[in-house]
Amino acid sequence: VDRLVTIWQPDLNKGYFILPSRKSYGVEELSSASGPPFQRWKVSGIHRTELGHEKVEGHDCISYRIIVSFENGATNELVIWEAADLKNLPIKLVRTLGESTSTAVLRDIHLQPSPRLFEPPADYKGYPSLEELDKAVGDFGP
């Protein structure tokens, strides 16, 4: 998959995984007990180290190395860039896992966006779950 867009709508108790190249999306129902998948992981600690100052997408940012430790002993390391003029919104994230590196960069940022931006496009095919989306379009997961 060349791009994966995720949208979380906790107020509506759901989230979307959108695959633009396949014009498809899957819905993840969120229960108040479980929350989004990243909240289900049992985090035991977060260590944050400032790396420096840098301009990203025209914004003055502070970069940080974040190491997340989980109860099962696993760790996850990433680097984020927070934009001071956007209330410290992380606008860039780089995550390396083994040989694979993923980069996410936010562009065209609006702090008061239209609610329509938090819905999948109307012409995309929807699937009632991530499992159904995965079956229909092939393995897109890690």
C-alpha positions as CSV (number, residue, x, y, z in Angstrom):
1,V,0.0,0.0,0.0
2,D,1.4,3.4,-1.0
3,R,-0.7,5.4,1.5
4,L,-2.9,4.7,4.5
5,V,-5.0,7.4,6.0
6,T,-6.4,7.0,9.5
7,I,-9.2,9.0,11.0
8,W,-10.3,8.6,14.7
9,Q,-13.7,10.0,15.8
10,P,-13.9,9.2,19.5
11,D,-17.0,11.4,19.8
12,L,-18.8,9.0,17.3
13,N,-17.1,5.9,18.7
14,K,-15.4,4.9,15.4
15,G,-12.3,5.2,13.3
16,Y,-11.5,4.6,9.7
17,F,-8.6,3.1,7.8
18,I,-8.6,4.6,4.3
19,L,-6.7,3.2,1.3
20,P,-6.8,6.0,-1.3
21,S,-5.1,4.0,-4.1
22,R,-7.8,1.3,-3.7
23,K,-10.7,3.8,-3.0
24,S,-11.7,1.7,0.0
25,Y,-11.9,2.0,3.7
26,G,-12.6,-0.1,6.8
27,V,-14.4,1.0,9.9
28,E,-13.1,0.3,13.4
29,E,-15.8,0.5,16.1
30,L,-14.3,2.0,19.3
31,S,-15.7,1.0,22.6
32,S,-15.1,3.3,25.6
33,A,-13.4,0.3,27.3
34,S,-10.9,-0.4,24.5
35,G,-10.4,2.9,22.6
36,P,-8.3,3.1,19.5
37,P,-5.9,0.2,18.9
38,F,-2.9,2.3,20.1
39,Q,-4.6,2.8,23.4
40,R,-5.1,-1.0,23.9
41,W,-1.3,-1.5,24.0
42,K,-0.1,-1.8,27.6
43,V,2.4,1.1,27.8
44,S,4.8,0.9,30.8
45,G,6.8,4.1,30.1
46,I,7.6,6.9,27.7
47,H,11.0,8.6,27.5
48,R,11.3,11.9,25.6
49,T,14.6,13.5,24.6
50,E,14.9,16.9,22.8
51,L,17.1,16.6,19.7
52,G,17.1,20.1,18.4
53,H,15.4,22.9,16.4
54,E,14.6,22.6,12.7
55,K,12.2,24.0,10.1
56,V,9.7,21.5,8.7
57,E,7.2,22.5,6.0
58,G,7.9,26.1,6.8
59,H,7.3,25.7,10.6
60,D,9.8,26.2,13.4
61,C,9.9,22.9,15.2
62,I,11.6,21.1,18.1
63,S,12.4,17.5,17.4
64,Y,12.3,14.8,20.0
65,R,13.3,11.1,20.2
66,I,10.5,9.2,21.9
67,I,11.0,5.7,23.3
68,V,7.9,3.9,24.3
69,S,8.2,0.8,26.5
70,F,5.5,-1.8,26.7
71,E,4.6,-4.2,29.6
72,N,5.6,-7.2,27.4
73,G,9.2,-5.8,27.2
74,A,9.0,-4.5,23.6
75,T,10.0,-0.9,22.8
76,N,9.1,1.4,20.0
77,E,11.3,4.3,19.0
78,L,10.3,7.3,16.9
79,V,11.3,10.9,16.2
80,I,8.7,13.7,16.1
81,W,8.9,17.3,15.1
82,E,6.5,19.7,17.0
83,A,5.5,23.0,15.4
84,A,5.5,25.9,17.9
85,D,3.2,28.0,15.8
86,L,0.6,25.1,15.7
87,K,0.4,24.7,19.5
88,N,3.2,22.0,19.4
89,L,1.3,19.8,17.0
90,P,3.6,17.0,15.8
91,I,3.8,17.6,12.1
92,K,6.4,15.0,11.2
93,L,7.0,11.6,12.6
94,V,9.7,9.0,11.6
95,R,9.5,5.5,12.9
96,T,12.0,2.8,12.2
97,L,11.1,-0.9,12.8
98,G,13.9,-3.3,11.8
99,E,14.7,-2.6,8.2
100,S,11.6,-0.6,7.6
101,T,11.2,3.2,8.0
102,S,7.9,5.0,7.9
103,T,7.5,8.8,7.7
104,A,4.4,10.8,8.2
105,V,4.3,14.5,7.4
106,L,1.3,16.8,7.9
107,R,0.6,19.4,5.3
108,D,-2.2,21.9,4.6
109,I,-2.9,22.0,8.3
110,H,-6.1,23.7,9.6
111,L,-6.7,24.0,13.3
112,Q,-10.4,24.5,12.7
113,P,-11.1,22.0,9.9
114,S,-14.3,21.2,8.2
115,P,-16.1,18.2,9.8
116,R,-16.3,16.6,6.2
117,L,-12.5,16.0,6.5
118,F,-13.2,13.4,9.1
119,E,-15.3,11.1,6.9
120,P,-14.2,8.8,4.1
121,P,-14.9,10.0,0.6
122,A,-18.4,9.2,-0.6
123,D,-17.2,7.4,-3.7
124,Y,-15.0,4.9,-1.7
125,K,-16.2,1.4,-1.0
126,G,-16.7,0.8,2.7
127,Y,-16.1,-2.4,4.7
128,P,-17.7,-3.0,8.1
129,S,-14.3,-3.9,9.7
130,L,-10.6,-3.9,9.2
131,E,-10.7,-7.6,8.7
132,E,-13.2,-7.3,5.9
133,L,-11.1,-4.6,4.2
134,D,-8.0,-6.7,4.5
135,K,-9.7,-9.7,2.9
136,A,-11.1,-7.6,0.1
137,V,-7.9,-5.7,-0.9
138,G,-5.2,-7.9,0.3
139,D,-2.8,-7.7,3.2
140,F,-2.2,-4.0,4.0
141,G,-1.1,-4.5,7.6
142,P,2.3,-4.6,9.1
